[in-house]
Amino acid sequence: MLRYSAKTILQSPFRRQFSSQASLFQKVTLTLYAKDGCSLCDKAKVVVDEVHNSDKLSKKINLQYVDITQPLNKQWWDAYCFDVPVLHVDRTNQEDPVKFMHRLNGDEIIEEINK
């Protein structure tokens, strides 16, 4: 009878391969925190829309926009009123989202999504 310790399984090449392949099917949530009258926010929305609409990523991404000026979003106003736009890249298996702030770069966002 074969026995494997947790350490053996965690270090096995099969686990690494499976983990990397599983990430291909994992949905990523992009949340853009922005406000009206912010030119950087307008530019960030264009970048995020381009990333979301790319053929290879559109099925992998859930996209949300949060207007931090709305009363229901007060916690985000308190956090980001001087820092918008802010983009959270969030996966179900990570504790905290990866954050991009101010000037967004589509290539950097795509690289993060594909990790």
PDB file of N, CA and C in Angstrom, residues 9-105:
ATOM      1  N   ILE A   9       2.778  15.301  -1.105  1.00  0.00           N
ATOM      2  CA  ILE A   9       1.740  15.723  -2.045  1.00  0.00           C
ATOM      3  C   ILE A   9       1.900  17.196  -2.389  1.00  0.00           C
ATOM      4  N   LEU A  10       2.176  18.026  -1.382  1.00  0.00           N
ATOM      5  CA  LEU A  10       2.312  19.456  -1.626  1.00  0.00           C
ATOM      6  C   LEU A  10       3.503  19.781  -2.514  1.00  0.00           C
ATOM      7  N   GLN A  11       4.535  18.934  -2.490  1.00  0.00           N
ATOM      8  CA  GLN A  11       5.728  19.199  -3.277  1.00  0.00           C
ATOM      9  C   GLN A  11       5.752  18.443  -4.599  1.00  0.00           C
ATOM     10  N   SER A  12       4.748  17.673  -4.872  1.00  0.00           N
ATOM     11  CA  SER A  12       4.778  16.843  -6.072  1.00  0.00           C
ATOM     12  C   SER A  12       4.590  17.679  -7.332  1.00  0.00           C
ATOM     13  N   PRO A  13       5.213  17.266  -8.446  1.00  0.00           N
ATOM     14  CA  PRO A  13       5.030  17.971  -9.713  1.00  0.00           C
ATOM     15  C   PRO A  13       3.575  17.939 -10.173  1.00  0.00           C
ATOM     16  N   PHE A  14       2.860  16.833  -9.852  1.00  0.00           N
ATOM     17  CA  PHE A  14       1.458  16.730 -10.249  1.00  0.00           C
ATOM     18  C   PHE A  14       0.651  17.859  -9.623  1.00  0.00           C
ATOM     19  N   ARG A  15       0.883  18.124  -8.347  1.00  0.00           N
ATOM     20  CA  ARG A  15       0.142  19.179  -7.667  1.00  0.00           C
ATOM     21  C   ARG A  15       0.440  20.527  -8.304  1.00  0.00           C
ATOM     22  N   ARG A  16       1.695  20.793  -8.599  1.00  0.00           N
ATOM     23  CA  ARG A  16       2.050  22.066  -9.220  1.00  0.00           C
ATOM     24  C   ARG A  16       1.384  22.195 -10.586  1.00  0.00           C
ATOM     25  N   GLN A  17       1.394  21.124 -11.363  1.00  0.00           N
ATOM     26  CA  GLN A  17       0.776  21.170 -12.683  1.00  0.00           C
ATOM     27  C   GLN A  17      -0.727  21.370 -12.543  1.00  0.00           C
ATOM     28  N   PHE A  18      -1.338  20.617 -11.632  1.00  0.00           N
ATOM     29  CA  PHE A  18      -2.773  20.742 -11.433  1.00  0.00           C
ATOM     30  C   PHE A  18      -3.129  22.151 -10.968  1.00  0.00           C
ATOM     31  N   SER A  19      -2.346  22.706 -10.065  1.00  0.00           N
ATOM     32  CA  SER A  19      -2.624  24.045  -9.559  1.00  0.00           C
ATOM     33  C   SER A  19      -2.559  25.073 -10.666  1.00  0.00           C
ATOM     34  N   SER A  20      -1.546  24.978 -11.513  1.00  0.00           N
ATOM     35  CA  SER A  20      -1.425  25.967 -12.580  1.00  0.00           C
ATOM     36  C   SER A  20      -2.543  25.799 -13.606  1.00  0.00           C
ATOM     37  N   GLN A  21      -2.956  24.561 -13.866  1.00  0.00           N
ATOM     38  CA  GLN A  21      -4.052  24.354 -14.806  1.00  0.00           C
ATOM     39  C   GLN A  21      -5.383  24.779 -14.197  1.00  0.00           C
ATOM     40  N   ALA A  22      -5.551  24.559 -12.908  1.00  0.00           N
ATOM     41  CA  ALA A  22      -6.791  24.974 -12.251  1.00  0.00           C
ATOM     42  C   ALA A  22      -6.943  26.483 -12.297  1.00  0.00           C
ATOM     43  N   SER A  23      -5.830  27.204 -12.209  1.00  0.00           N
ATOM     44  CA  SER A  23      -5.917  28.663 -12.246  1.00  0.00           C
ATOM     45  C   SER A  23      -6.400  29.168 -13.601  1.00  0.00           C
ATOM     46  N   LEU A  24      -6.246  28.352 -14.645  1.00  0.00           N
ATOM     47  CA  LEU A  24      -6.736  28.758 -15.958  1.00  0.00           C
ATOM     48  C   LEU A  24      -8.255  28.880 -15.980  1.00  0.00           C
ATOM     49  N   PHE A  25      -8.928  28.114 -15.123  1.00  0.00           N
ATOM     50  CA  PHE A  25     -10.385  28.091 -15.114  1.00  0.00           C
ATOM     51  C   PHE A  25     -10.973  28.932 -13.989  1.00  0.00           C
ATOM     52  N   GLN A  26     -10.118  29.500 -13.170  1.00  0.00           N
ATOM     53  CA  GLN A  26     -10.578  30.263 -12.031  1.00  0.00           C
ATOM     54  C   GLN A  26     -11.037  31.652 -12.472  1.00  0.00           C
ATOM     55  N   LYS A  27     -12.207  32.045 -12.024  1.00  0.00           N
ATOM     56  CA  LYS A  27     -12.705  33.387 -12.323  1.00  0.00           C
ATOM     57  C   LYS A  27     -11.950  34.403 -11.476  1.00  0.00           C
ATOM     58  N   VAL A  28     -11.680  35.528 -12.089  1.00  0.00           N
ATOM     59  CA  VAL A  28     -11.032  36.645 -11.419  1.00  0.00           C
ATOM     60  C   VAL A  28     -12.034  37.790 -11.416  1.00  0.00           C
ATOM     61  N   THR A  29     -12.187  38.441 -10.280  1.00  0.00           N
ATOM     62  CA  THR A  29     -13.075  39.592 -10.195  1.00  0.00           C
ATOM     63  C   THR A  29     -12.244  40.864 -10.238  1.00  0.00           C
ATOM     64  N   LEU A  30     -12.566  41.722 -11.199  1.00  0.00           N
ATOM     65  CA  LEU A  30     -11.959  43.044 -11.278  1.00  0.00           C
ATOM     66  C   LEU A  30     -12.992  44.035 -10.764  1.00  0.00           C
ATOM     67  N   THR A  31     -12.608  44.826  -9.772  1.00  0.00           N
ATOM     68  CA  THR A  31     -13.494  45.858  -9.246  1.00  0.00           C
ATOM     69  C   THR A  31     -12.787  47.196  -9.381  1.00  0.00           C
ATOM     70  N   LEU A  32     -13.387  48.092 -10.153  1.00  0.00           N
ATOM     71  CA  LEU A  32     -12.814  49.421 -10.351  1.00  0.00           C
ATOM     72  C   LEU A  32     -13.569  50.414  -9.475  1.00  0.00           C
ATOM     73  N   TYR A  33     -12.837  51.046  -8.566  1.00  0.00           N
ATOM     74  CA  TYR A  33     -13.387  52.076  -7.689  1.00  0.00           C
ATOM     75  C   TYR A  33     -13.060  53.427  -8.320  1.00  0.00           C
ATOM     76  N   ALA A  34     -14.094  54.225  -8.586  1.00  0.00           N
ATOM     77  CA  ALA A  34     -13.902  55.479  -9.313  1.00  0.00           C
ATOM     78  C   ALA A  34     -14.977  56.473  -8.892  1.00  0.00           C
ATOM     79  N   LYS A  35     -14.869  57.686  -9.445  1.00  0.00           N
ATOM     80  CA  LYS A  35     -15.888  58.707  -9.201  1.00  0.00           C
ATOM     81  C   LYS A  35     -16.030  59.574 -10.443  1.00  0.00           C
ATOM     82  N   ASP A  36     -17.183  60.222 -10.573  1.00  0.00           N
ATOM     83  CA  ASP A  36     -17.436  61.124 -11.700  1.00  0.00           C
ATOM     84  C   ASP A  36     -16.520  62.335 -11.616  1.00  0.00           C
ATOM     85  N   GLY A  37     -16.194  62.882 -12.789  1.00  0.00           N
ATOM     86  CA  GLY A  37     -15.370  64.073 -12.837  1.00  0.00           C
ATOM     87  C   GLY A  37     -13.894  63.812 -12.631  1.00  0.00           C
ATOM     88  N   CYS A  38     -13.496  62.570 -12.741  1.00  0.00           N
ATOM     89  CA  CYS A  38     -12.101  62.169 -12.530  1.00  0.00           C
ATOM     90  C   CYS A  38     -11.559  61.668 -13.871  1.00  0.00           C
ATOM     91  N   SER A  39     -10.658  62.437 -14.476  1.00  0.00           N
ATOM     92  CA  SER A  39     -10.156  62.043 -15.803  1.00  0.00           C
ATOM     93  C   SER A  39      -9.330  60.760 -15.744  1.00  0.00           C
ATOM     94  N   LEU A  40      -8.586  60.549 -14.658  1.00  0.00           N
ATOM     95  CA  LEU A  40      -7.850  59.282 -14.519  1.00  0.00           C
ATOM     96  C   LEU A  40      -8.818  58.105 -14.423  1.00  0.00           C
ATOM     97  N   CYS A  41      -9.963  58.322 -13.781  1.00  0.00           N
ATOM     98  CA  CYS A  41     -10.977  57.261 -13.668  1.00  0.00           C
ATOM     99  C   CYS A  41     -11.540  56.914 -15.041  1.00  0.00           C
ATOM    100  N   ASP A  42     -11.767  57.934 -15.861  1.00  0.00           N
ATOM    101  CA  ASP A  42     -12.276  57.698 -17.217  1.00  0.00           C
ATOM    102  C   ASP A  42     -11.273  56.886 -18.033  1.00  0.00           C
ATOM    103  N   LYS A  43      -9.999  57.230 -17.919  1.00  0.00           N
ATOM    104  CA  LYS A  43      -8.957  56.488 -18.636  1.00  0.00           C
ATOM    105  C   LYS A  43      -8.845  55.060 -18.104  1.00  0.00           C
ATOM    106  N   ALA A  44      -8.951  54.901 -16.791  1.00  0.00           N
ATOM    107  CA  ALA A  44      -8.867  53.568 -16.190  1.00  0.00           C
ATOM    108  C   ALA A  44     -10.015  52.688 -16.666  1.00  0.00           C
ATOM    109  N   LYS A  45     -11.208  53.265 -16.790  1.00  0.00           N
ATOM    110  CA  LYS A  45     -12.366  52.495 -17.262  1.00  0.00           C
ATOM    111  C   LYS A  45     -12.124  51.977 -18.675  1.00  0.00           C
ATOM    112  N   VAL A  46     -11.517  52.789 -19.527  1.00  0.00           N
ATOM    113  CA  VAL A  46     -11.199  52.352 -20.893  1.00  0.00           C
ATOM    114  C   VAL A  46     -10.217  51.182 -20.848  1.00  0.00           C
ATOM    115  N   VAL A  47      -9.181  51.283 -20.019  1.00  0.00           N
ATOM    116  CA  VAL A  47      -8.181  50.209 -19.905  1.00  0.00           C
ATOM    117  C   VAL A  47      -8.836  48.927 -19.404  1.00  0.00           C
ATOM    118  N   VAL A  48      -9.648  49.033 -18.354  1.00  0.00           N
ATOM    119  CA  VAL A  48     -10.304  47.849 -17.778  1.00  0.00           C
ATOM    120  C   VAL A  48     -11.279  47.235 -18.782  1.00  0.00           C
ATOM    121  N   ASP A  49     -12.015  48.061 -19.505  1.00  0.00           N
ATOM    122  CA  ASP A  49     -12.931  47.542 -20.533  1.00  0.00           C
ATOM    123  C   ASP A  49     -12.169  46.793 -21.625  1.00  0.00           C
ATOM    124  N   GLU A  50     -11.023  47.326 -22.042  1.00  0.00           N
ATOM    125  CA  GLU A  50     -10.212  46.646 -23.061  1.00  0.00           C
ATOM    126  C   GLU A  50      -9.722  45.293 -22.559  1.00  0.00           C
ATOM    127  N   VAL A  51      -9.276  45.235 -21.307  1.00  0.00           N
ATOM    128  CA  VAL A  51      -8.829  43.963 -20.727  1.00  0.00           C
ATOM    129  C   VAL A  51     -10.003  42.993 -20.675  1.00  0.00           C
ATOM    130  N   HIS A  52     -11.145  43.464 -20.198  1.00  0.00           N
ATOM    131  CA  HIS A  52     -12.324  42.606 -20.061  1.00  0.00           C
ATOM    132  C   HIS A  52     -12.817  42.089 -21.406  1.00  0.00           C
ATOM    133  N   ASN A  53     -12.723  42.903 -22.439  1.00  0.00           N
ATOM    134  CA  ASN A  53     -13.238  42.521 -23.756  1.00  0.00           C
ATOM    135  C   ASN A  53     -12.254  41.725 -24.600  1.00  0.00           C
ATOM    136  N   SER A  54     -11.053  41.490 -24.099  1.00  0.00           N
ATOM    137  CA  SER A  54     -10.098  40.700 -24.880  1.00  0.00           C
ATOM    138  C   SER A  54     -10.599  39.263 -24.989  1.00  0.00           C
ATOM    139  N   ASP A  55     -10.408  38.655 -26.137  1.00  0.00           N
ATOM    140  CA  ASP A  55     -10.942  37.317 -26.414  1.00  0.00           C
ATOM    141  C   ASP A  55     -10.489  36.278 -25.400  1.00  0.00           C
ATOM    142  N   LYS A  56      -9.237  36.326 -25.010  1.00  0.00           N
ATOM    143  CA  LYS A  56      -8.689  35.292 -24.129  1.00  0.00           C
ATOM    144  C   LYS A  56      -9.142  35.442 -22.685  1.00  0.00           C
ATOM    145  N   LEU A  57      -9.595  36.626 -22.290  1.00  0.00           N
ATOM    146  CA  LEU A  57      -9.888  36.865 -20.882  1.00  0.00           C
ATOM    147  C   LEU A  57     -11.356  37.076 -20.559  1.00  0.00           C
ATOM    148  N   SER A  58     -12.182  37.355 -21.532  1.00  0.00           N
ATOM    149  CA  SER A  58     -13.558  37.766 -21.244  1.00  0.00           C
ATOM    150  C   SER A  58     -14.334  36.737 -20.420  1.00  0.00           C
ATOM    151  N   LYS A  59     -14.079  35.457 -20.624  1.00  0.00           N
ATOM    152  CA  LYS A  59     -14.803  34.423 -19.875  1.00  0.00           C
ATOM    153  C   LYS A  59     -14.190  34.175 -18.504  1.00  0.00           C
ATOM    154  N   LYS A  60     -13.017  34.713 -18.270  1.00  0.00           N
ATOM    155  CA  LYS A  60     -12.296  34.487 -17.021  1.00  0.00           C
ATOM    156  C   LYS A  60     -12.535  35.610 -16.007  1.00  0.00           C
ATOM    157  N   ILE A  61     -13.175  36.696 -16.449  1.00  0.00           N
ATOM    158  CA  ILE A  61     -13.269  37.894 -15.622  1.00  0.00           C
ATOM    159  C   ILE A  61     -14.710  38.237 -15.279  1.00  0.00           C
ATOM    160  N   ASN A  62     -14.939  38.518 -13.999  1.00  0.00           N
ATOM    161  CA  ASN A  62     -16.158  39.187 -13.544  1.00  0.00           C
ATOM    162  C   ASN A  62     -15.763  40.642 -13.340  1.00  0.00           C
ATOM    163  N   LEU A  63     -16.533  41.558 -13.880  1.00  0.00           N
ATOM    164  CA  LEU A  63     -16.182  42.971 -13.817  1.00  0.00           C
ATOM    165  C   LEU A  63     -17.234  43.744 -13.041  1.00  0.00           C
ATOM    166  N   GLN A  64     -16.760  44.583 -12.116  1.00  0.00           N
ATOM    167  CA  GLN A  64     -17.655  45.415 -11.317  1.00  0.00           C
ATOM    168  C   GLN A  64     -17.112  46.837 -11.295  1.00  0.00           C
ATOM    169  N   TYR A  65     -18.019  47.798 -11.313  1.00  0.00           N
ATOM    170  CA  TYR A  65     -17.657  49.204 -11.152  1.00  0.00           C
ATOM    171  C   TYR A  65     -18.319  49.717  -9.882  1.00  0.00           C
ATOM    172  N   VAL A  66     -17.568  50.457  -9.084  1.00  0.00           N
ATOM    173  CA  VAL A  66     -18.103  51.029  -7.854  1.00  0.00           C
ATOM    174  C   VAL A  66     -17.886  52.539  -7.896  1.00  0.00           C
ATOM    175  N   ASP A  67     -18.998  53.289  -7.861  1.00  0.00           N
ATOM    176  CA  ASP A  67     -18.935  54.748  -7.768  1.00  0.00           C
ATOM    177  C   ASP A  67     -18.821  55.086  -6.284  1.00  0.00           C
ATOM    178  N   ILE A  68     -17.654  55.538  -5.873  1.00  0.00           N
ATOM    179  CA  ILE A  68     -17.420  55.748  -4.440  1.00  0.00           C
ATOM    180  C   ILE A  68     -18.194  56.943  -3.884  1.00  0.00           C
ATOM    181  N   THR A  69     -18.810  57.755  -4.749  1.00  0.00           N
ATOM    182  CA  THR A  69     -19.575  58.909  -4.263  1.00  0.00           C
ATOM    183  C   THR A  69     -20.992  58.539  -3.839  1.00  0.00           C
ATOM    184  N   GLN A  70     -21.439  57.347  -4.163  1.00  0.00           N
ATOM    185  CA  GLN A  70     -22.780  56.909  -3.777  1.00  0.00           C
ATOM    186  C   GLN A  70     -22.817  56.636  -2.269  1.00  0.00           C
ATOM    187  N   PRO A  71     -23.901  57.026  -1.587  1.00  0.00           N
ATOM    188  CA  PRO A  71     -23.986  56.833  -0.134  1.00  0.00           C
ATOM    189  C   PRO A  71     -23.762  55.387   0.318  1.00  0.00           C
ATOM    190  N   LEU A  72     -24.205  54.420  -0.481  1.00  0.00           N
ATOM    191  CA  LEU A  72     -24.008  53.017  -0.104  1.00  0.00           C
ATOM    192  C   LEU A  72     -22.539  52.601  -0.118  1.00  0.00           C
ATOM    193  N   ASN A  73     -21.701  53.391  -0.776  1.00  0.00           N
ATOM    194  CA  ASN A  73     -20.281  53.050  -0.917  1.00  0.00           C
ATOM    195  C   ASN A  73     -19.382  53.919  -0.040  1.00  0.00           C
ATOM    196  N   LYS A  74     -19.917  54.389   1.086  1.00  0.00           N
ATOM    197  CA  LYS A  74     -19.171  55.280   1.970  1.00  0.00           C
ATOM    198  C   LYS A  74     -17.840  54.679   2.417  1.00  0.00           C
ATOM    199  N   GLN A  75     -17.822  53.381   2.688  1.00  0.00           N
ATOM    200  CA  GLN A  75     -16.566  52.761   3.135  1.00  0.00           C
ATOM    201  C   GLN A  75     -15.477  52.907   2.074  1.00  0.00           C
ATOM    202  N   TRP A  76     -15.866  52.860   0.796  1.00  0.00           N
ATOM    203  CA  TRP A  76     -14.882  53.005  -0.277  1.00  0.00           C
ATOM    204  C   TRP A  76     -14.494  54.465  -0.458  1.00  0.00           C
ATOM    205  N   TRP A  77     -15.436  55.391  -0.209  1.00  0.00           N
ATOM    206  CA  TRP A  77     -15.091  56.814  -0.232  1.00  0.00           C
ATOM    207  C   TRP A  77     -14.039  57.090   0.847  1.00  0.00           C
ATOM    208  N   ASP A  78     -14.291  56.572   2.048  1.00  0.00           N
ATOM    209  CA  ASP A  78     -13.349  56.782   3.152  1.00  0.00           C
ATOM    210  C   ASP A  78     -11.970  56.212   2.833  1.00  0.00           C
ATOM    211  N   ALA A  79     -11.949  55.096   2.133  1.00  0.00           N
ATOM    212  CA  ALA A  79     -10.670  54.440   1.823  1.00  0.00           C
ATOM    213  C   ALA A  79      -9.945  55.077   0.639  1.00  0.00           C
ATOM    214  N   TYR A  80     -10.696  55.500  -0.380  1.00  0.00           N
ATOM    215  CA  TYR A  80     -10.061  55.854  -1.656  1.00  0.00           C
ATOM    216  C   TYR A  80     -10.396  57.246  -2.198  1.00  0.00           C
ATOM    217  N   CYS A  81     -10.977  58.139  -1.395  1.00  0.00           N
ATOM    218  CA  CYS A  81     -11.420  59.428  -1.957  1.00  0.00           C
ATOM    219  C   CYS A  81     -10.284  60.211  -2.612  1.00  0.00           C
ATOM    220  N   PHE A  82      -9.050  60.027  -2.158  1.00  0.00           N
ATOM    221  CA  PHE A  82      -7.915  60.738  -2.755  1.00  0.00           C
ATOM    222  C   PHE A  82      -7.047  59.839  -3.626  1.00  0.00           C
ATOM    223  N   ASP A  83      -7.453  58.599  -3.824  1.00  0.00           N
ATOM    224  CA  ASP A  83      -6.607  57.637  -4.537  1.00  0.00           C
ATOM    225  C   ASP A  83      -7.222  57.053  -5.798  1.00  0.00           C
ATOM    226  N   VAL A  84      -8.435  57.449  -6.160  1.00  0.00           N
ATOM    227  CA  VAL A  84      -9.062  56.846  -7.338  1.00  0.00           C
ATOM    228  C   VAL A  84      -8.316  57.238  -8.598  1.00  0.00           C
ATOM    229  N   PRO A  85      -8.341  56.387  -9.590  1.00  0.00           N
ATOM    230  CA  PRO A  85      -8.994  55.080  -9.626  1.00  0.00           C
ATOM    231  C   PRO A  85      -8.165  54.007  -8.917  1.00  0.00           C
ATOM    232  N   VAL A  86      -8.880  53.038  -8.368  1.00  0.00           N
ATOM    233  CA  VAL A  86      -8.253  51.878  -7.739  1.00  0.00           C
ATOM    234  C   VAL A  86      -8.902  50.636  -8.338  1.00  0.00           C
ATOM    235  N   LEU A  87      -8.077  49.701  -8.755  1.00  0.00           N
ATOM    236  CA  LEU A  87      -8.570  48.438  -9.301  1.00  0.00           C
ATOM    237  C   LEU A  87      -8.165  47.309  -8.374  1.00  0.00           C
ATOM    238  N   HIS A  88      -9.152  46.522  -7.924  1.00  0.00           N
ATOM    239  CA  HIS A  88      -8.880  45.313  -7.149  1.00  0.00           C
ATOM    240  C   HIS A  88      -8.941  44.120  -8.094  1.00  0.00           C
ATOM    241  N   VAL A  89      -7.921  43.274  -8.047  1.00  0.00           N
ATOM    242  CA  VAL A  89      -7.908  42.001  -8.765  1.00  0.00           C
ATOM    243  C   VAL A  89      -8.046  40.941  -7.686  1.00  0.00           C
ATOM    244  N   ASP A  90      -9.176  40.260  -7.678  1.00  0.00           N
ATOM    245  CA  ASP A  90      -9.503  39.361  -6.572  1.00  0.00           C
ATOM    246  C   ASP A  90      -9.796  37.959  -7.077  1.00  0.00           C
ATOM    247  N   ARG A  91      -9.206  36.994  -6.396  1.00  0.00           N
ATOM    248  CA  ARG A  91      -9.461  35.576  -6.670  1.00  0.00           C
ATOM    249  C   ARG A  91     -10.055  34.953  -5.419  1.00  0.00           C
ATOM    250  N   THR A  92     -10.837  33.903  -5.606  1.00  0.00           N
ATOM    251  CA  THR A  92     -11.476  33.270  -4.457  1.00  0.00           C
ATOM    252  C   THR A  92     -10.466  32.647  -3.507  1.00  0.00           C
ATOM    253  N   ASN A  93      -9.301  32.260  -4.004  1.00  0.00           N
ATOM    254  CA  ASN A  93      -8.331  31.567  -3.159  1.00  0.00           C
ATOM    255  C   ASN A  93      -7.274  32.495  -2.565  1.00  0.00           C
ATOM    256  N   GLN A  94      -7.465  33.808  -2.651  1.00  0.00           N
ATOM    257  CA  GLN A  94      -6.487  34.712  -2.057  1.00  0.00           C
ATOM    258  C   GLN A  94      -7.159  35.550  -0.988  1.00  0.00           C
ATOM    259  N   GLU A  95      -6.386  35.860   0.034  1.00  0.00           N
ATOM    260  CA  GLU A  95      -6.941  36.570   1.177  1.00  0.00           C
ATOM    261  C   GLU A  95      -7.259  38.029   0.857  1.00  0.00           C
ATOM    262  N   ASP A  96      -6.310  38.731   0.269  1.00  0.00           N
ATOM    263  CA  ASP A  96      -6.481  40.148  -0.050  1.00  0.00           C
ATOM    264  C   ASP A  96      -6.341  40.364  -1.549  1.00  0.00           C
ATOM    265  N   PRO A  97      -7.093  41.299  -2.098  1.00  0.00           N
ATOM    266  CA  PRO A  97      -6.965  41.560  -3.534  1.00  0.00           C
ATOM    267  C   PRO A  97      -5.642  42.245  -3.860  1.00  0.00           C
ATOM    268  N   VAL A  98      -5.192  42.059  -5.084  1.00  0.00           N
ATOM    269  CA  VAL A  98      -4.061  42.820  -5.601  1.00  0.00           C
ATOM    270  C   VAL A  98      -4.635  44.157  -6.048  1.00  0.00           C
ATOM    271  N   LYS A  99      -3.944  45.245  -5.721  1.00  0.00           N
ATOM    272  CA  LYS A  99      -4.474  46.576  -6.021  1.00  0.00           C
ATOM    273  C   LYS A  99      -3.578  47.312  -7.006  1.00  0.00           C
ATOM    274  N   PHE A 100      -4.227  47.956  -7.963  1.00  0.00           N
ATOM    275  CA  PHE A 100      -3.567  48.876  -8.885  1.00  0.00           C
ATOM    276  C   PHE A 100      -4.187  50.245  -8.629  1.00  0.00           C
ATOM    277  N   MET A 101      -3.343  51.268  -8.560  1.00  0.00           N
ATOM    278  CA  MET A 101      -3.855  52.600  -8.238  1.00  0.00           C
ATOM    279  C   MET A 101      -3.399  53.624  -9.270  1.00  0.00           C
ATOM    280  N   HIS A 102      -4.271  54.603  -9.473  1.00  0.00           N
ATOM    281  CA  HIS A 102      -4.022  55.797 -10.284  1.00  0.00           C
ATOM    282  C   HIS A 102      -3.928  55.485 -11.772  1.00  0.00           C
ATOM    283  N   ARG A 103      -2.759  55.384 -12.331  1.00  0.00           N
ATOM    284  CA  ARG A 103      -2.617  55.140 -13.776  1.00  0.00           C
ATOM    285  C   ARG A 103      -2.534  53.631 -14.019  1.00  0.00           C
ATOM    286  N   LEU A 104      -3.549  53.090 -14.680  1.00  0.00           N
ATOM    287  CA  LEU A 104      -3.607  51.646 -14.896  1.00  0.00           C
ATOM    288  C   LEU A 104      -2.966  51.279 -16.226  1.00  0.00           C
ATOM    289  N   ASN A 105      -2.264  50.148 -16.215  1.00  0.00           N
ATOM    290  CA  ASN A 105      -1.599  49.633 -17.406  1.00  0.00           C
ATOM    291  C   ASN A 105      -2.228  48.290 -17.751  1.00  0.00           C
TER     292      ASN A 105
END
